[in-house]
Short mmCIF file of N, CA and C in Angstrom, two decimals:
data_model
loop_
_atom_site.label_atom_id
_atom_site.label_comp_id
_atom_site.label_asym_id
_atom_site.label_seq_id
_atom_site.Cartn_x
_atom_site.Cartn_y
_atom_site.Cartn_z
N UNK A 1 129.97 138.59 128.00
CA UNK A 1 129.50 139.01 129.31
C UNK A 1 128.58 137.94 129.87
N UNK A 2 128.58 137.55 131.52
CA UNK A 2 127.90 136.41 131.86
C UNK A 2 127.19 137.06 132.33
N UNK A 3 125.79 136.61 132.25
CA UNK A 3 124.40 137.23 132.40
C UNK A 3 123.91 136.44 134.19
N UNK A 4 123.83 137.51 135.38
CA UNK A 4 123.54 136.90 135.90
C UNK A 4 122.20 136.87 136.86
N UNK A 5 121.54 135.94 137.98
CA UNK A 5 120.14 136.25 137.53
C UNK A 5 119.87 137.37 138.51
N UNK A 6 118.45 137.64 138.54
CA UNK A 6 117.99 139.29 139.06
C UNK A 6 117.55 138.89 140.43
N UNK A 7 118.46 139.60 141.61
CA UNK A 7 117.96 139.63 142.84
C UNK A 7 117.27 140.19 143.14
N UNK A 8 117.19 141.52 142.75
CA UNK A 8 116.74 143.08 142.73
C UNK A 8 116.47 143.70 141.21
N UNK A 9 115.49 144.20 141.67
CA UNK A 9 115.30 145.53 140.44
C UNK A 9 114.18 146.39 140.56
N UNK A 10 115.16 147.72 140.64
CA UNK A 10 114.92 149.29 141.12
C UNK A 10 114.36 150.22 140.24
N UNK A 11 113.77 151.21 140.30
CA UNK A 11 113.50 151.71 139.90
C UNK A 11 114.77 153.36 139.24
N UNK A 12 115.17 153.36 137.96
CA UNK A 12 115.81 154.51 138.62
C UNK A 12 115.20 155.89 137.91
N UNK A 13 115.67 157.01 138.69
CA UNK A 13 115.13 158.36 137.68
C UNK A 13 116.34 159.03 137.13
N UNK A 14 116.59 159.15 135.88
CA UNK A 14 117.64 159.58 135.34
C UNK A 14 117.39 161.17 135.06
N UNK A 15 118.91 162.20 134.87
CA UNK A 15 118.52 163.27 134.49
C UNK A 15 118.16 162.85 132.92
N UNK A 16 118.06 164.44 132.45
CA UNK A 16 117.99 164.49 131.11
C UNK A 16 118.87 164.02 130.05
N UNK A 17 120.36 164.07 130.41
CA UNK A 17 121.28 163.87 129.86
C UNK A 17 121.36 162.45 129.67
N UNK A 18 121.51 161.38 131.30
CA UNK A 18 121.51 160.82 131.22
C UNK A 18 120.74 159.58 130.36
N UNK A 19 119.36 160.29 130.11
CA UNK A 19 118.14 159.34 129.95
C UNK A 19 119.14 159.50 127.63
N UNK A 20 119.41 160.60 128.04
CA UNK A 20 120.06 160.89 126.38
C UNK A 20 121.17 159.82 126.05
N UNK A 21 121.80 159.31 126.78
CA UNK A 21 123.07 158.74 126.95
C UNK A 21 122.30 157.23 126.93
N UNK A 22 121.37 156.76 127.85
CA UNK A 22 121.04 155.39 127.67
C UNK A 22 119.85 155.71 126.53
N UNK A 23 119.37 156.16 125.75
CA UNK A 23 118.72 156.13 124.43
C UNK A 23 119.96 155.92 123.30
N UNK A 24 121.27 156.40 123.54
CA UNK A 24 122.06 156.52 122.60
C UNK A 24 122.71 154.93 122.64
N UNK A 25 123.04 154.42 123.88
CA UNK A 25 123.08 153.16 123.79
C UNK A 25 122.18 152.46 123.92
N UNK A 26 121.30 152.46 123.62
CA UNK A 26 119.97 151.45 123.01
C UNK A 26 119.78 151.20 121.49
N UNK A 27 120.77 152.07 120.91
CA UNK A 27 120.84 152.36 119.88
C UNK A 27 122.10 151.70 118.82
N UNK A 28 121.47 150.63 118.07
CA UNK A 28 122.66 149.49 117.47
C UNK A 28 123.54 150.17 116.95
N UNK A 29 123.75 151.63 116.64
CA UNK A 29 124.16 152.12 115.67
C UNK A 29 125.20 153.31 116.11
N UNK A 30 124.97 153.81 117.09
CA UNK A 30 125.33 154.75 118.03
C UNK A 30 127.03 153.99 118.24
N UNK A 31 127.70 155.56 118.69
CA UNK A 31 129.27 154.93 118.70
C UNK A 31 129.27 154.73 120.20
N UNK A 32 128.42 155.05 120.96
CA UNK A 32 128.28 154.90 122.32
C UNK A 32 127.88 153.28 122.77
N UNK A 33 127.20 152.93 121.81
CA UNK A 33 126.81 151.48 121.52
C UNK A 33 127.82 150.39 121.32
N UNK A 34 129.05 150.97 120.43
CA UNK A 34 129.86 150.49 119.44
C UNK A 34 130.81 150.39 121.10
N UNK A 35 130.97 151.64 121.66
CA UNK A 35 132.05 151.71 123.03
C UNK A 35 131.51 150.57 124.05
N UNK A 36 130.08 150.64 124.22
CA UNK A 36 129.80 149.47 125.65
C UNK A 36 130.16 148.49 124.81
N UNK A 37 129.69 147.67 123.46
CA UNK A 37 129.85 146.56 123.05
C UNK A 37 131.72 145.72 123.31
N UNK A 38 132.57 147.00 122.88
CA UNK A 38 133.92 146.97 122.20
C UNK A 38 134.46 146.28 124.26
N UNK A 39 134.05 147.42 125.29
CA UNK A 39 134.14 147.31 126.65
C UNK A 39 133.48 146.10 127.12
N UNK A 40 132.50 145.32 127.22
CA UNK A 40 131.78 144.56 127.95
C UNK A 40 131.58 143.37 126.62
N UNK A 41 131.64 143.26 125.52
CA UNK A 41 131.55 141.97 124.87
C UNK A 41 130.31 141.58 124.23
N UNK A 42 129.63 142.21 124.96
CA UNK A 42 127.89 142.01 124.54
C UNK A 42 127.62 142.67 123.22
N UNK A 43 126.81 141.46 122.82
CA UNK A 43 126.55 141.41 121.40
C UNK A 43 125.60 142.44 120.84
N UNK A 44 125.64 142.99 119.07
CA UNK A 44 125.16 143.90 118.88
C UNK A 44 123.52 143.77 118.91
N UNK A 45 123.21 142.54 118.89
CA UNK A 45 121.44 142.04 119.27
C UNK A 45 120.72 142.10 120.69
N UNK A 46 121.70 142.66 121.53
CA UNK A 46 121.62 141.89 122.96
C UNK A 46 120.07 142.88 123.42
N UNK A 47 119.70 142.21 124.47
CA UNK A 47 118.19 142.42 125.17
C UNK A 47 118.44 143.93 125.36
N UNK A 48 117.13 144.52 125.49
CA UNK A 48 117.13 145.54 125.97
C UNK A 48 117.52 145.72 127.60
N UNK A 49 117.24 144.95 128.13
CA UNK A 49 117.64 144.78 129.49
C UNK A 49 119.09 144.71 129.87
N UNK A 50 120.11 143.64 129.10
CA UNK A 50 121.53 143.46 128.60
C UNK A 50 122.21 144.85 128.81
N UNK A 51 121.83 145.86 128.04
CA UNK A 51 122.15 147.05 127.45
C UNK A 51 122.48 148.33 128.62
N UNK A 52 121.63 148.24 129.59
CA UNK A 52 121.78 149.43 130.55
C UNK A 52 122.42 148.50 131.68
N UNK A 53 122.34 147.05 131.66
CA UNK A 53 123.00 146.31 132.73
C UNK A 53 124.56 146.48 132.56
N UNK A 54 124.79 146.24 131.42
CA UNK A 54 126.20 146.43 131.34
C UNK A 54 126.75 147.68 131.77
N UNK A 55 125.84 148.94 131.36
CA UNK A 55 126.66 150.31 131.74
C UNK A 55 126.66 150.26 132.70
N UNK A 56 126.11 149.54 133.64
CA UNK A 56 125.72 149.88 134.94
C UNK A 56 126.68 148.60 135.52
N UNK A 57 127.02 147.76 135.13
CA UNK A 57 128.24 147.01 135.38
C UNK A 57 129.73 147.72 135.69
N UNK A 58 129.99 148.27 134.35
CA UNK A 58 130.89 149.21 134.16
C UNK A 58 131.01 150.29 135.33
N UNK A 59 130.03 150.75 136.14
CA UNK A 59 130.15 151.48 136.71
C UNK A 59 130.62 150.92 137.90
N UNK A 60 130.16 149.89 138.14
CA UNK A 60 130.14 149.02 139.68
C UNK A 60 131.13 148.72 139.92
N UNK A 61 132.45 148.60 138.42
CA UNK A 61 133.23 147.83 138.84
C UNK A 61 134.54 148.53 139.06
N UNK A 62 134.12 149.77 138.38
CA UNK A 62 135.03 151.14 138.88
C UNK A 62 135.09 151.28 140.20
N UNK A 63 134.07 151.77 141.03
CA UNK A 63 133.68 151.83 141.76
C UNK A 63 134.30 151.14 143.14
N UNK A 64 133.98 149.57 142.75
CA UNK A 64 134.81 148.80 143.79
C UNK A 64 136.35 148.82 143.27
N UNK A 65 136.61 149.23 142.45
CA UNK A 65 138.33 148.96 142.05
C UNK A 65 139.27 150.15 142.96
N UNK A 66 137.80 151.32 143.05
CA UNK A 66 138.45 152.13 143.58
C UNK A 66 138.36 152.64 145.37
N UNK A 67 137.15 151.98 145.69
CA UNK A 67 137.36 151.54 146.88
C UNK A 67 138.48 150.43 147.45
N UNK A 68 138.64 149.47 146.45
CA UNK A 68 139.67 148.63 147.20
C UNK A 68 140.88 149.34 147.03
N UNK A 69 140.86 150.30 146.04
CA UNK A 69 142.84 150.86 146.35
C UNK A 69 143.43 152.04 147.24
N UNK A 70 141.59 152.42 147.17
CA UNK A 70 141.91 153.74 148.98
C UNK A 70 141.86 152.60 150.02
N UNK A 71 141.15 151.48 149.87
CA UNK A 71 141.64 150.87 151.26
C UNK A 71 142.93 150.33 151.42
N UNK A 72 143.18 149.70 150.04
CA UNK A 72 144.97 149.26 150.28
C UNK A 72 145.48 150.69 151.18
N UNK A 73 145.59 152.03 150.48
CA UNK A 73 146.60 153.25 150.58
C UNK A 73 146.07 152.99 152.33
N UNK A 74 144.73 153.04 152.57
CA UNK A 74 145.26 152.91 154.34
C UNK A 74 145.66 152.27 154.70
N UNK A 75 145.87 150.76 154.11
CA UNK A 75 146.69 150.14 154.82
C UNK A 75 148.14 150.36 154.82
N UNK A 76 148.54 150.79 153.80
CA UNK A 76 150.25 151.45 153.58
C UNK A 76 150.02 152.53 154.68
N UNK A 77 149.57 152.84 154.91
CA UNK A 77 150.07 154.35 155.64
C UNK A 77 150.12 153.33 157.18
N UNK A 78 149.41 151.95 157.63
CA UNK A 78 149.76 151.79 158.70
C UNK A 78 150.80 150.62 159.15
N UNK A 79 151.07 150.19 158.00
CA UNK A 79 152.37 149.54 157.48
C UNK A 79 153.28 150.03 157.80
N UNK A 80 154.73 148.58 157.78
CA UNK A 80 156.02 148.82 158.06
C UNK A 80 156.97 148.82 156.53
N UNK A 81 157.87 149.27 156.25
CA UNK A 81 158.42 148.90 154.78
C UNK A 81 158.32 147.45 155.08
N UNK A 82 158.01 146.80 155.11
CA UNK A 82 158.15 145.69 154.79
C UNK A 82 156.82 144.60 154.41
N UNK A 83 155.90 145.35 155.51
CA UNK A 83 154.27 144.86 155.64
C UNK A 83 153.98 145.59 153.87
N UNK A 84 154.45 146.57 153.96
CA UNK A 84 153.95 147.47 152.22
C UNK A 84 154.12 146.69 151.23
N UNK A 85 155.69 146.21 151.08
CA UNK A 85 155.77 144.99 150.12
C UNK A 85 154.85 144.18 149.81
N UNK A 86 154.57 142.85 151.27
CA UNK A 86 153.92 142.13 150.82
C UNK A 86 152.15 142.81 150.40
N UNK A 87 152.25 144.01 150.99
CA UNK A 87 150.60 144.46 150.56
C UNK A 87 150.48 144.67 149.21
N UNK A 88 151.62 145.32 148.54
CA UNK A 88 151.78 145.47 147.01
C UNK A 88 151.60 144.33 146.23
N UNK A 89 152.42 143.02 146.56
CA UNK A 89 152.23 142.13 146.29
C UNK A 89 151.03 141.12 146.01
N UNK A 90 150.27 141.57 147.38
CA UNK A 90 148.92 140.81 147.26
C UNK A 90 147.85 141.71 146.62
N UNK A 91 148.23 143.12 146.53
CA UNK A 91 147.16 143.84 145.83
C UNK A 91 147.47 143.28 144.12
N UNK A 92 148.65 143.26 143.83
CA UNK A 92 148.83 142.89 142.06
C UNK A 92 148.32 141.66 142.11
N UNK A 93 148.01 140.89 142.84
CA UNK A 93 147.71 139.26 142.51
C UNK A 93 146.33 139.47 142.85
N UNK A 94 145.40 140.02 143.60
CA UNK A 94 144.34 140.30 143.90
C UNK A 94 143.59 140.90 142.15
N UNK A 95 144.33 141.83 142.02
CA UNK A 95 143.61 142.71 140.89
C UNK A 95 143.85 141.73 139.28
N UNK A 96 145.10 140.94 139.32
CA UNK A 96 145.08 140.26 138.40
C UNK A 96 143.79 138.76 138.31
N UNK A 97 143.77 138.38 139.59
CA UNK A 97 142.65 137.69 139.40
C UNK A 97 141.34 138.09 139.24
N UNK A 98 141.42 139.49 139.96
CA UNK A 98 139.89 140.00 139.48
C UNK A 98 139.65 139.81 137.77
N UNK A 99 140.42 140.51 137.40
CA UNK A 99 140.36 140.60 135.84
C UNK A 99 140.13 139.13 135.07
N UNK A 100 141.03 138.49 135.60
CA UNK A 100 140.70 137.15 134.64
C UNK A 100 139.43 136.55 135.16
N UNK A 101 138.95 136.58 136.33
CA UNK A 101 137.35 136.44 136.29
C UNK A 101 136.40 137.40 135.65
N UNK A 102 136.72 138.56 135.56
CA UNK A 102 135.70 139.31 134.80
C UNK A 102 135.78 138.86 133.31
N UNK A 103 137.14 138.31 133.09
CA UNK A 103 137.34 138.38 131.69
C UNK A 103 136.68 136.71 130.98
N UNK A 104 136.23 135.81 131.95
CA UNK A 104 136.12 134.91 132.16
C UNK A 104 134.25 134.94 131.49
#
């Protein structure tokens, strides 16, 4: 995972559960630990800071994956069969490069 530097940093208030969930991954040992590591790459030493960045990576990147594919679907709906194609097209080459930069 490439560490990158801090523009911002917020304050957040977690529920109960949640605050349970980032104690469990703070935790070298935890299978929740074992899941962000196995997902994001980051090592089993990594900063305490490292640790909730990544979940919180993970989330971001859902997030936009899934905003960009309700925006593709509007664009199909104002598409011709033919405009759809090439939108399909550029959405698989779009999402494949995402990945090899994340993976990067």
């Amino acid at each position: 995972m490439i560490v990158e530097p801090t523009e911002r940093r917020e304050t957040l208030a977690l529920a109960t559960a949640d605050a349970r969930l980032v104690d469990r991954l703070m935790d070298p040992t935890s299978l929740e630990r074992w899941a962000l590591e196995s997902v994001t790459g980051i090592e089993p030493d990594a900063s305490k800071s490292t640790v909730p960045r990544a979940a919180f990576r993970i989330g971001t990147d859902r997030i936009t994956e899934i905003a960009m594919d309700e925006g593709y679907r509007q664009l199909a709906e104002q598409s011709t069969t033919e405009e759809s194609a090439d939108d399909r097209a550029i959405t698989m080459s779009r999402r494949r490069r995402t990945r090899a930069e994340d993976a990067e």
